[in-house]
């Protein structure tokens, strides 16, 4: 039983990692507290649903479509809201409140289009793999494999191109970055697009397993933020460690107490980290502004 | 008539909530998203004292305000220790923990079933305040008192120090004021008056359940605050007016209920985004939000 919980925790952890990367990409680069992530996540799931169910695309095509359109949506939030605010040199708090506005608009727009009720993608009983005493369902298998492939692809991209370095430079000093001849606009756009891709990946993989409604975004966003804080801000690999730890921790809470107290324990851990190790497990020590 | 009175009562409750959110958020620039947690704590304490003890309104109000204020110490401790986004996250964590406790500690809070049959408050110990007219009078008087109180508080030395913390915390420290102490007071007062709003809500509706005190409610209060404007008194009052009256106006447009709720939220969101670009201090607000 114990091992089963750990495996479930790891798979949930991979999903948390995907959303945490989606949040952290934007947060690390622009310092915007990107609450609209919750809405983009929901949008990804609903585009997936629309493509698969209504347009009757094959599963993989629907998935790619969802990734693509969420990336476009994410870019649109940057172009229509964050970039004008950035140009006006608005404060980050202003951007955050505007982000709450975007989230409200998108989530309620989706609810208007698709209704508030829960939608399920696949009703059939899922195939199950058994390894000894561990049981893994097919969607869980897909979540783990696709999640890991995506994360590996991101690392390859950041590692073998200069993009990772550029992102860090932009985060460090936007003015200097621009003076050195790089384009702030394009770099920010790519970051937002990547963030959209990872959010959509997380949401499609989850939605295929357990369905969706327009309000699934907020809990995911919160878990993603907690995963990012636990791992440490400023690093992408910290999100993965944070996500996995959070997934395992929550699974253990379910194993030991009950699912009801999952949230309370999660936030207790968040508070402990905020007070005693705000830089996270991997973060380097720096002044918190 | 009773319909209008009901709207006015809810408006008064929201004036209390938004004004008390204005104290840390608007004056001291501490973006806290846990105002609904204090509202809920106040409502649940009130339910307990109204159901178990036969106390006059003033006593219940004072007890509830003090207890809710004490709960705010957790948040004010965080506000001293953490800065910027980390503080926002800590208040978020507080909000979620309070909600989880209200929802899951069924032996005490009766969890998702909520607490029903909360008696009306008793003015001066004898007259049981009942009916919508009584509550209309009580909440109107209270919200007027609170408006006056916060107006004076803003002009008082205390309010000035808070405004100074918003501008530059280090300078405040260097001229011999302790920002930590003032933040504690600000959160205490803010939580206490949110608790009072909780008391009015619980005894007026006579039924409470945890879903009235979610993170969404906190965000809703902040939305009202930022639409109205931060920093002064007329801003929050105007914001409360907008969020309470706008749904009622939309009701007369004749949209189906399910659509109306979503459409209303979309309008709030749009106002928020546009305001942040054109007038980040809110429609009637005083100062710009600083970083």
Coordinates of C-alpha atoms in Angstrom, one line a residue:
Chain A
X1 CA 0.0 0.0 0.0
X2 CA 2.7 2.5 1.0
X3 CA 4.6 2.0 -2.2
X4 CA 1.4 2.6 -4.2
X5 CA 0.9 5.9 -2.4
X6 CA 4.4 6.9 -3.2
X7 CA 3.9 6.1 -6.9
X8 CA 0.7 8.0 -7.0
X9 CA 2.4 10.9 -5.3
X10 CA 5.2 10.9 -7.9
X11 CA 2.8 10.9 -10.8
X12 CA 0.8 13.8 -9.2
X13 CA 4.2 15.4 -8.6
X14 CA 5.1 15.3 -12.3
X15 CA 1.8 17.1 -13.1
X16 CA 2.5 19.7 -10.4
X17 CA 5.9 20.2 -11.9
X18 CA 4.4 20.9 -15.3
X19 CA 2.2 23.6 -13.9
X20 CA 4.9 24.9 -11.6
X21 CA 7.2 25.3 -14.7
X22 CA 4.4 27.2 -16.4
X23 CA 4.1 29.6 -13.5
X24 CA 7.8 29.9 -12.8
X25 CA 8.9 30.6 -16.4
X26 CA 6.9 33.8 -16.3
X27 CA 7.5 34.6 -12.6
X28 CA 11.3 34.1 -12.8
X29 CA 11.6 36.2 -16.0
X30 CA 9.2 39.0 -15.4
X31 CA 8.5 38.9 -11.7
X32 CA 4.8 39.2 -12.5
X33 CA 2.7 37.2 -10.1
X34 CA 0.9 35.6 -13.0
X35 CA -2.4 34.6 -11.4
X36 CA -4.0 34.3 -14.9
X37 CA -2.1 30.9 -15.1
X38 CA -5.2 29.4 -13.4
X39 CA -7.3 30.5 -16.3
X40 CA -4.8 29.4 -19.0
X41 CA -4.7 26.0 -17.4
X42 CA -8.5 25.7 -17.6
X43 CA -8.4 27.1 -21.2
X44 CA -6.0 24.3 -22.2
X45 CA -8.3 21.6 -20.9
X46 CA -11.3 23.1 -22.6
X47 CA -9.5 23.5 -26.0
X48 CA -8.5 19.8 -25.6
X49 CA -12.1 18.9 -24.9
X50 CA -13.5 21.0 -27.8
X51 CA -11.0 19.5 -30.3
X52 CA -11.4 15.9 -29.1
X53 CA -15.1 15.8 -28.4
X54 CA -16.8 18.3 -30.7
X55 CA -14.4 18.4 -33.6
X56 CA -13.6 14.7 -33.2
X57 CA -9.9 15.1 -33.7
X58 CA -7.7 12.1 -32.7
X59 CA -6.3 12.3 -29.2
X60 CA -2.8 13.3 -30.1
X61 CA -3.9 16.0 -32.5
X62 CA -6.3 17.4 -30.0
X63 CA -3.5 17.5 -27.5
X64 CA -1.1 19.4 -29.8
X65 CA -3.9 21.8 -30.7
X66 CA -4.5 22.5 -27.1
X67 CA -0.8 23.2 -26.5
X68 CA -0.7 25.5 -29.5
X69 CA -3.8 27.5 -28.7
X70 CA -3.0 27.9 -25.0
X71 CA 0.5 29.2 -26.0
X72 CA -1.3 31.7 -28.3
X73 CA -3.6 32.7 -25.5
X74 CA -0.7 33.1 -23.2
X75 CA 1.0 35.3 -25.7
X76 CA -2.2 37.3 -26.1
X77 CA -2.2 38.1 -22.3
X78 CA 1.3 39.4 -22.6
X79 CA 0.6 41.5 -25.7
X80 CA -2.7 42.9 -24.5
X81 CA -2.1 43.5 -20.8
X82 CA 1.4 42.9 -19.4
X83 CA 3.4 44.6 -22.2
X84 CA 1.4 47.9 -22.1
X85 CA 1.7 47.8 -18.3
X86 CA 5.5 47.1 -18.6
X87 CA 5.8 50.0 -21.0
X88 CA 4.0 52.3 -18.6
X89 CA 6.5 51.2 -15.9
X90 CA 3.6 50.1 -13.7
X91 CA 4.4 48.4 -10.5
X92 CA 4.4 44.6 -10.1
X93 CA 1.4 44.8 -7.8
X94 CA -0.5 46.6 -10.5
X95 CA 0.3 43.7 -12.9
X96 CA -0.8 41.2 -10.4
X97 CA -4.2 42.9 -9.9
X98 CA -4.6 43.1 -13.7
X99 CA -3.7 39.4 -13.8
X100 CA -6.6 38.7 -11.4
X101 CA -8.8 40.6 -13.9
X102 CA -7.6 38.4 -16.8
X103 CA -8.2 35.3 -14.8
X104 CA -11.8 36.4 -14.0
X105 CA -12.5 37.2 -17.6
X106 CA -11.1 34.0 -19.1
X107 CA -12.6 31.6 -16.5
X108 CA -16.0 33.1 -16.7
X109 CA -15.8 33.4 -20.5
X110 CA -15.1 29.6 -20.6
X111 CA -18.0 29.0 -18.2
X112 CA -20.3 31.0 -20.5
X113 CA -19.2 29.1 -23.6
X114 CA -19.1 25.5 -22.1
X115 CA -21.3 25.7 -19.0
X116 CA -20.3 25.4 -15.3
X117 CA -20.8 21.6 -15.1
X118 CA -18.1 19.0 -15.0
X119 CA -17.1 17.6 -18.4
X120 CA -15.5 14.2 -18.8
X121 CA -13.4 13.2 -21.8
X122 CA -13.4 9.4 -21.6
X123 CA -15.9 7.4 -19.7
X124 CA -14.6 3.9 -20.5
X125 CA -12.9 1.8 -17.9
X126 CA -9.2 2.4 -18.2
X127 CA -6.6 -0.3 -18.8
X128 CA -4.5 -1.1 -15.8
X129 CA -0.9 -2.2 -15.5
X130 CA 0.1 -4.2 -12.5
X131 CA 3.7 -4.4 -11.3
X132 CA 3.8 -6.7 -8.3
X133 CA 1.5 -5.0 -5.8
X134 CA 1.5 -1.6 -7.6
X135 CA -1.3 -0.7 -9.9
X136 CA -0.9 2.1 -12.5
X137 CA -3.7 3.1 -14.8
X138 CA -3.2 3.9 -18.5
X139 CA -3.8 7.7 -18.1
X140 CA -1.4 7.8 -15.1
X141 CA 1.2 6.0 -17.3
X142 CA 0.6 8.6 -20.0
X143 CA 0.9 11.4 -17.5
X144 CA 4.2 10.2 -16.2
X145 CA 5.8 9.5 -19.6
X146 CA 4.6 12.6 -21.5
X147 CA 5.3 14.8 -18.5
X148 CA 8.9 13.5 -18.2
X149 CA 9.4 13.8 -22.0
X150 CA 8.3 17.4 -21.9
X151 CA 10.4 18.3 -19.0
X152 CA 13.4 16.7 -20.6
X153 CA 12.7 18.6 -23.8
X154 CA 12.6 21.9 -21.9
X155 CA 15.9 21.1 -20.3
X156 CA 17.5 20.2 -23.6
X157 CA 16.2 23.5 -25.1
X158 CA 17.4 25.6 -22.2
X159 CA 20.7 23.7 -22.0
X160 CA 21.7 23.6 -25.7
X161 CA 20.6 27.1 -26.7
X162 CA 21.4 30.5 -25.3
X163 CA 17.8 31.0 -24.4
X164 CA 18.2 29.9 -20.7
X165 CA 21.0 32.3 -20.3
X166 CA 19.0 35.1 -22.0
X167 CA 16.0 34.5 -19.7
X168 CA 18.2 34.8 -16.6
X169 CA 19.9 37.9 -17.9
X170 CA 16.5 39.5 -18.6
X171 CA 15.4 38.7 -15.1
X172 CA 18.5 40.2 -13.7
X173 CA 18.5 43.5 -15.4
X174 CA 16.1 44.3 -18.3
X175 CA 17.7 47.6 -19.2
X176 CA 21.2 46.0 -19.5
X177 CA 19.7 43.2 -21.5
X178 CA 18.3 45.6 -24.0
X179 CA 21.5 47.6 -24.2
X180 CA 23.5 44.4 -25.0
X181 CA 21.4 44.1 -28.1
X182 CA 18.8 41.5 -27.2
X183 CA 15.2 42.0 -27.8
X184 CA 13.2 42.1 -24.5
X185 CA 9.9 41.8 -26.4
X186 CA 10.7 38.6 -28.2
X187 CA 12.3 36.9 -25.2
X188 CA 9.2 37.7 -23.1
X189 CA 7.0 36.4 -25.9
X190 CA 8.8 33.1 -26.1
X191 CA 8.7 32.8 -22.3
X192 CA 4.9 33.3 -22.3
X193 CA 4.5 30.8 -25.1
X194 CA 6.5 28.2 -23.3
X195 CA 4.6 28.8 -20.1
X196 CA 1.3 28.3 -22.1
X197 CA 2.6 25.0 -23.5
X198 CA 3.5 23.6 -20.1
X199 CA 0.2 24.7 -18.5
X200 CA -1.8 23.1 -21.3
X201 CA 0.2 19.9 -21.0
X202 CA -0.5 19.7 -17.3
X203 CA -4.2 20.4 -17.8
X204 CA -4.7 18.1 -20.7
X205 CA -3.0 15.2 -18.9
X206 CA -5.1 15.8 -15.8
X207 CA -8.3 16.4 -17.7
X208 CA -8.0 13.2 -19.7
X209 CA -7.9 11.3 -16.4
X210 CA -10.4 13.1 -14.2
X211 CA -12.4 15.5 -16.3
X212 CA -12.7 19.3 -15.9
X213 CA -14.9 22.2 -14.9
X214 CA -14.2 25.9 -15.2
X215 CA -12.9 26.2 -11.6
X216 CA -10.1 23.6 -11.6
X217 CA -7.5 26.3 -12.2
X218 CA -7.2 28.0 -8.8
X219 CA -6.2 24.9 -6.8
X220 CA -3.7 23.9 -9.5
X221 CA -2.2 27.4 -9.5
X222 CA -1.9 27.3 -5.7
X223 CA -0.2 23.9 -5.7
X224 CA 2.1 25.1 -8.5
X225 CA 3.2 28.2 -6.5
X226 CA 3.8 26.0 -3.4
X227 CA 5.9 23.6 -5.5
X228 CA 7.9 26.6 -6.8
X229 CA 8.5 28.0 -3.4
X230 CA 9.5 24.7 -1.9
X231 CA 11.9 24.0 -4.7
X232 CA 13.3 27.6 -4.8
X233 CA 12.5 30.5 -7.1
X234 CA 14.8 31.3 -9.9
X235 CA 15.6 27.8 -11.1
X236 CA 13.5 25.5 -13.3
X237 CA 14.8 22.3 -11.9
X238 CA 13.7 23.5 -8.5
X239 CA 10.1 23.3 -9.7
X240 CA 10.5 19.7 -10.5
X241 CA 11.9 18.8 -7.1
X242 CA 9.3 21.0 -5.5
X243 CA 6.5 19.4 -7.5
X244 CA 7.6 15.8 -6.8
X245 CA 8.1 16.6 -3.1
X246 CA 4.7 18.2 -2.9
X247 CA 3.0 15.3 -4.7
X248 CA 4.7 12.7 -2.4
X249 CA 3.9 14.8 0.7
X250 CA 0.2 15.0 -0.2
X251 CA 0.0 11.3 -1.0
X252 CA 1.5 10.6 2.4
X253 CA -1.0 12.9 4.1
X254 CA -3.8 10.9 2.4
X255 CA -2.1 7.7 3.5
X256 CA -1.6 8.8 7.1
X257 CA -4.6 11.0 7.8
X258 CA -7.3 11.7 5.2
X259 CA -7.6 13.6 2.0
X260 CA -9.5 16.4 3.8
X261 CA -6.4 17.7 5.5
X262 CA -4.3 17.7 2.3
X263 CA -4.7 21.4 1.8
X264 CA -4.1 22.4 5.4
X265 CA -0.8 20.4 5.5
X266 CA 0.3 21.8 2.1
X267 CA -0.1 25.4 3.3
X268 CA 1.5 24.7 6.7
X269 CA 4.5 23.4 4.8
X270 CA 4.4 26.6 2.6
X271 CA 4.3 28.8 5.7
X272 CA 7.2 26.9 7.2
X273 CA 9.2 27.4 4.1
X274 CA 8.3 31.1 3.8
X275 CA 9.4 31.7 7.3
X276 CA 12.4 29.6 7.7
X277 CA 13.8 29.0 4.2
X278 CA 12.2 31.4 1.8
X279 CA 14.8 30.8 -0.8
X280 CA 13.6 27.2 -1.1
X281 CA 15.6 24.0 -1.2
X282 CA 17.7 25.0 -4.3
X283 CA 17.5 28.8 -4.2
X284 CA 20.6 30.7 -3.6
X285 CA 20.5 33.1 -0.7
X286 CA 19.7 36.6 -1.7
X287 CA 18.0 39.6 -0.4
X288 CA 14.2 39.3 -0.7
X289 CA 12.7 42.5 -2.1
Chain B
X1 CA -39.2 47.6 -0.5
X2 CA -37.8 44.6 1.5
X3 CA -35.7 43.8 -1.6
X4 CA -34.1 47.2 -1.5
X5 CA -33.5 47.0 2.2
X6 CA -31.8 43.7 1.7
X7 CA -29.5 45.2 -0.9
X8 CA -28.7 48.1 1.5
X9 CA -27.9 45.7 4.3
X10 CA -25.5 43.7 2.1
X11 CA -24.1 47.0 0.9
X12 CA -23.4 48.0 4.5
X13 CA -21.7 44.7 5.3
X14 CA -19.5 45.1 2.2
X15 CA -18.7 48.6 3.2
X16 CA -17.3 47.3 6.4
X17 CA -15.4 44.5 4.6
X18 CA -13.9 46.7 1.9
X19 CA -13.0 49.5 4.3
X20 CA -11.2 47.2 6.6
X21 CA -9.4 45.7 3.7
X22 CA -8.3 49.2 2.7
X23 CA -6.4 49.6 6.0
X24 CA -3.6 47.2 5.3
X25 CA -3.9 47.1 1.5
X26 CA -4.6 50.8 0.7
X27 CA -2.8 52.6 3.5
X28 CA 0.2 50.4 4.3
X29 CA 0.4 48.7 0.8
X30 CA 0.4 45.2 2.3
X31 CA -1.5 43.2 -0.3
X32 CA -3.3 40.7 1.9
X33 CA -5.7 38.2 0.2
X34 CA -7.1 36.7 3.4
X35 CA -9.8 39.3 4.3
X36 CA -12.5 36.7 3.8
X37 CA -10.8 34.4 6.3
X38 CA -11.3 37.1 9.0
X39 CA -14.9 37.6 7.8
X40 CA -15.4 33.9 8.3
X41 CA -13.7 33.6 11.6
X42 CA -15.9 36.5 12.8
X43 CA -19.0 34.8 11.5
X44 CA -18.2 31.5 13.1
X45 CA -17.3 33.0 16.5
X46 CA -20.5 35.0 16.3
X47 CA -22.5 31.9 15.6
X48 CA -21.0 30.2 18.7
X49 CA -21.6 33.1 21.0
X50 CA -25.1 33.8 19.7
X51 CA -26.1 30.2 19.9
X52 CA -24.5 29.3 23.2
X53 CA -24.6 32.5 25.3
X54 CA -27.4 35.0 25.8
X55 CA -25.4 38.2 25.5
X56 CA -26.3 41.7 24.4
X57 CA -25.1 42.8 21.0
X58 CA -22.4 45.2 22.1
X59 CA -20.8 42.5 24.3
X60 CA -20.9 39.9 21.5
X61 CA -19.5 42.4 19.0
X62 CA -16.6 43.3 21.3
X63 CA -15.8 39.7 22.0
X64 CA -15.9 38.7 18.4
X65 CA -13.9 41.7 17.3
X66 CA -11.2 41.0 19.9
X67 CA -11.0 37.3 19.0
X68 CA -10.8 37.9 15.3
X69 CA -8.2 40.6 15.9
X70 CA -6.1 38.1 17.8
X71 CA -6.3 35.7 14.9
X72 CA -4.8 38.5 12.8
X73 CA -1.5 38.3 14.7
X74 CA -0.5 35.4 12.5
X75 CA -0.8 37.5 9.4
X76 CA 0.8 40.6 11.0
X77 CA 3.7 38.5 12.1
X78 CA 4.1 37.4 8.4
X79 CA 3.8 41.0 7.3
X80 CA 6.8 42.0 9.4
X81 CA 8.9 39.1 8.4
X82 CA 8.1 38.7 4.7
X83 CA 8.1 41.2 1.8
X84 CA 6.3 41.5 -1.5
X85 CA 5.1 38.3 -3.1
X86 CA 6.1 36.2 -0.2
X87 CA 3.7 38.1 2.0
X88 CA 0.9 37.7 -0.5
X89 CA 1.7 33.9 -0.5
X90 CA 1.6 33.8 3.3
X91 CA -1.8 35.5 3.4
X92 CA -3.0 33.1 0.7
X93 CA -1.8 30.2 2.9
X94 CA -3.6 31.6 5.9
X95 CA -6.8 32.0 3.9
X96 CA -6.6 28.4 2.6
X97 CA -5.8 27.0 6.1
X98 CA -8.8 28.8 7.7
X99 CA -11.1 27.6 5.0
X100 CA -9.9 24.0 5.3
X101 CA -10.4 24.1 9.1
X102 CA -13.9 25.6 8.7
X103 CA -14.7 22.9 6.1
X104 CA -13.2 19.8 7.7
X105 CA -13.3 20.3 11.5
X106 CA -16.9 19.0 11.5
X107 CA -17.1 18.5 15.2
X108 CA -16.9 22.2 15.8
X109 CA -17.9 24.0 12.7
X110 CA -20.3 21.3 11.3
X111 CA -18.2 21.5 8.1
X112 CA -20.0 21.7 4.8
X113 CA -23.5 21.5 6.4
X114 CA -22.9 24.9 7.9
X115 CA -24.5 26.3 11.1
X116 CA -28.2 27.1 10.9
X117 CA -30.7 28.8 13.2
X118 CA -28.3 31.5 14.4
X119 CA -30.5 33.8 16.6
X120 CA -30.8 37.5 16.0
X121 CA -28.7 39.9 18.0
X122 CA -30.2 41.4 21.2
X123 CA -29.8 45.1 21.5
X124 CA -29.2 46.2 25.1
X125 CA -29.8 42.6 26.2
X126 CA -33.6 42.7 26.0
X127 CA -34.9 43.8 22.7
X128 CA -34.4 41.0 20.2
X129 CA -33.6 42.7 16.9
X130 CA -35.7 40.9 14.3
X131 CA -36.9 41.6 10.8
X132 CA -35.3 43.3 8.0
X133 CA -36.1 46.8 9.2
X134 CA -34.2 46.3 12.4
X135 CA -31.1 45.0 10.6
X136 CA -31.4 47.9 8.1
X137 CA -31.2 50.4 10.9
X138 CA -28.4 48.5 12.8
X139 CA -26.1 48.0 9.8
X140 CA -26.6 51.5 8.5
X141 CA -25.8 53.0 11.8
X142 CA -22.7 50.8 12.2
X143 CA -21.4 51.4 8.7
X144 CA -21.8 55.1 9.2
X145 CA -19.9 54.9 12.4
X146 CA -17.2 52.8 10.8
X147 CA -16.9 55.3 7.9
X148 CA -16.4 58.1 10.3
X149 CA -14.0 56.1 12.4
X150 CA -11.8 55.1 9.4
X151 CA -12.0 58.7 8.1
X152 CA -10.6 59.9 11.4
X153 CA -8.1 57.0 11.6
X154 CA -6.6 58.0 8.3
X155 CA -6.0 61.5 9.4
X156 CA -4.7 60.5 12.8
X157 CA -1.0 60.1 13.6
X158 CA -1.6 56.3 13.3
X159 CA -2.9 56.7 9.7
X160 CA -0.1 58.9 8.7
X161 CA 2.5 56.4 9.9
X162 CA 0.7 53.7 7.8
X163 CA 0.8 56.0 4.8
X164 CA 4.5 56.6 5.5
X165 CA 5.1 52.9 5.6
X166 CA 3.6 52.7 2.2
X167 CA 6.0 55.3 0.9
X168 CA 9.1 54.2 2.6
X169 CA 9.4 51.7 5.4
X170 CA 13.1 52.4 6.1
X171 CA 12.5 56.1 6.6
X172 CA 9.7 55.4 9.1
X173 CA 12.2 53.2 11.0
X174 CA 14.9 55.9 10.9
X175 CA 12.7 58.6 12.4
X176 CA 11.9 56.3 15.4
X177 CA 8.6 54.7 14.6
X178 CA 8.4 50.9 14.7
X179 CA 6.7 49.8 11.4
X180 CA 6.2 46.3 12.8
X181 CA 4.0 47.7 15.6
X182 CA 1.9 49.8 13.3
X183 CA 1.4 46.8 10.9
X184 CA 0.2 44.8 13.9
X185 CA -2.3 47.5 14.8
X186 CA -3.5 47.9 11.2
X187 CA -4.1 44.1 10.9
X188 CA -5.8 43.9 14.3
X189 CA -8.2 46.7 13.4
X190 CA -8.8 45.4 9.9
X191 CA -9.5 41.9 11.1
X192 CA -11.7 43.1 14.0
X193 CA -14.0 45.0 11.7
X194 CA -14.1 42.2 9.2
X195 CA -15.1 40.1 12.1
X196 CA -17.9 42.6 12.9
X197 CA -19.1 42.2 9.3
X198 CA -19.1 38.5 9.9
X199 CA -21.2 38.9 13.0
X200 CA -23.8 41.1 11.1
X201 CA -23.8 38.6 8.2
X202 CA -24.2 35.5 10.4
X203 CA -27.0 37.0 12.5
X204 CA -28.8 38.6 9.6
X205 CA -28.8 35.5 7.3
X206 CA -29.0 33.2 10.3
X207 CA -27.1 30.5 8.4
X208 CA -23.4 30.3 7.6
X209 CA -21.3 27.7 5.7
X210 CA -17.7 27.7 4.7
X211 CA -18.3 28.4 1.1
X212 CA -19.1 32.1 1.9
X213 CA -15.5 32.6 3.1
X214 CA -13.4 31.2 0.3
X215 CA -10.4 32.5 -1.5
X216 CA -12.8 33.7 -4.2
X217 CA -14.5 35.9 -1.6
X218 CA -11.2 37.4 -0.6
X219 CA -10.4 38.2 -4.2
X220 CA -13.9 39.6 -4.6
X221 CA -13.3 42.0 -1.7
X222 CA -10.0 43.1 -3.2
X223 CA -11.7 43.5 -6.6
X224 CA -14.3 45.8 -4.9
X225 CA -11.4 47.7 -3.2
X226 CA -9.4 48.2 -6.4
X227 CA -12.4 49.1 -8.5
X228 CA -13.5 51.8 -6.0
X229 CA -10.0 53.0 -5.2
X230 CA -7.4 52.6 -2.5
X231 CA -6.1 54.9 0.2
X232 CA -9.1 57.0 1.0
X233 CA -12.6 56.5 2.4
X234 CA -14.8 57.3 -0.6
X235 CA -13.0 54.8 -2.8
X236 CA -13.8 51.6 -0.8
X237 CA -17.3 52.8 -0.2
X238 CA -17.8 53.4 -3.9
X239 CA -16.2 50.0 -4.7
X240 CA -18.7 48.2 -2.3
X241 CA -21.5 50.1 -4.0
X242 CA -20.4 49.0 -7.4
X243 CA -20.1 45.3 -6.6
X244 CA -23.3 45.1 -4.6
X245 CA -25.5 47.1 -6.9
X246 CA -24.2 46.1 -10.3
X247 CA -25.5 42.5 -10.1
X248 CA -29.0 43.9 -9.2
X249 CA -28.9 46.2 -12.2
X250 CA -27.9 43.2 -14.4
X251 CA -30.8 41.3 -13.0
X252 CA -33.2 43.7 -14.7
X253 CA -31.5 43.3 -18.1
X254 CA -33.2 39.9 -18.1
X255 CA -30.3 37.4 -18.6
X256 CA -30.7 33.8 -17.3
X257 CA -29.3 33.5 -13.8
X258 CA -26.4 31.2 -14.7
X259 CA -25.2 33.5 -17.4
X260 CA -25.7 36.7 -15.4
X261 CA -23.3 35.4 -12.7
X262 CA -20.6 34.7 -15.2
X263 CA -21.2 37.9 -17.2
X264 CA -21.0 40.0 -14.0
X265 CA -17.6 38.4 -13.2
X266 CA -16.4 39.2 -16.7
X267 CA -17.4 42.8 -16.3
X268 CA -15.5 43.0 -13.0
X269 CA -12.5 41.5 -14.7
X270 CA -12.6 43.9 -17.6
X271 CA -13.0 46.9 -15.2
X272 CA -10.0 45.7 -13.2
X273 CA -7.7 45.2 -16.3
X274 CA -8.7 48.6 -17.8
X275 CA -8.3 50.4 -14.4
X276 CA -4.9 48.9 -13.8
X277 CA -3.8 50.4 -17.1
X278 CA -5.5 53.8 -17.1
X279 CA -6.0 54.6 -13.4
X280 CA -4.2 52.1 -11.1
X281 CA -5.3 53.8 -8.0
X282 CA -9.0 52.9 -8.7
X283 CA -11.9 55.0 -9.8
X284 CA -12.0 57.2 -6.7
X285 CA -8.6 56.3 -5.2
X286 CA -6.0 58.5 -3.8
X287 CA -2.5 57.3 -4.6
X288 CA -0.9 55.0 -7.1
X289 CA 0.1 51.6 -6.0
X290 CA 3.8 51.5 -5.5
X291 CA 6.0 48.6 -6.0

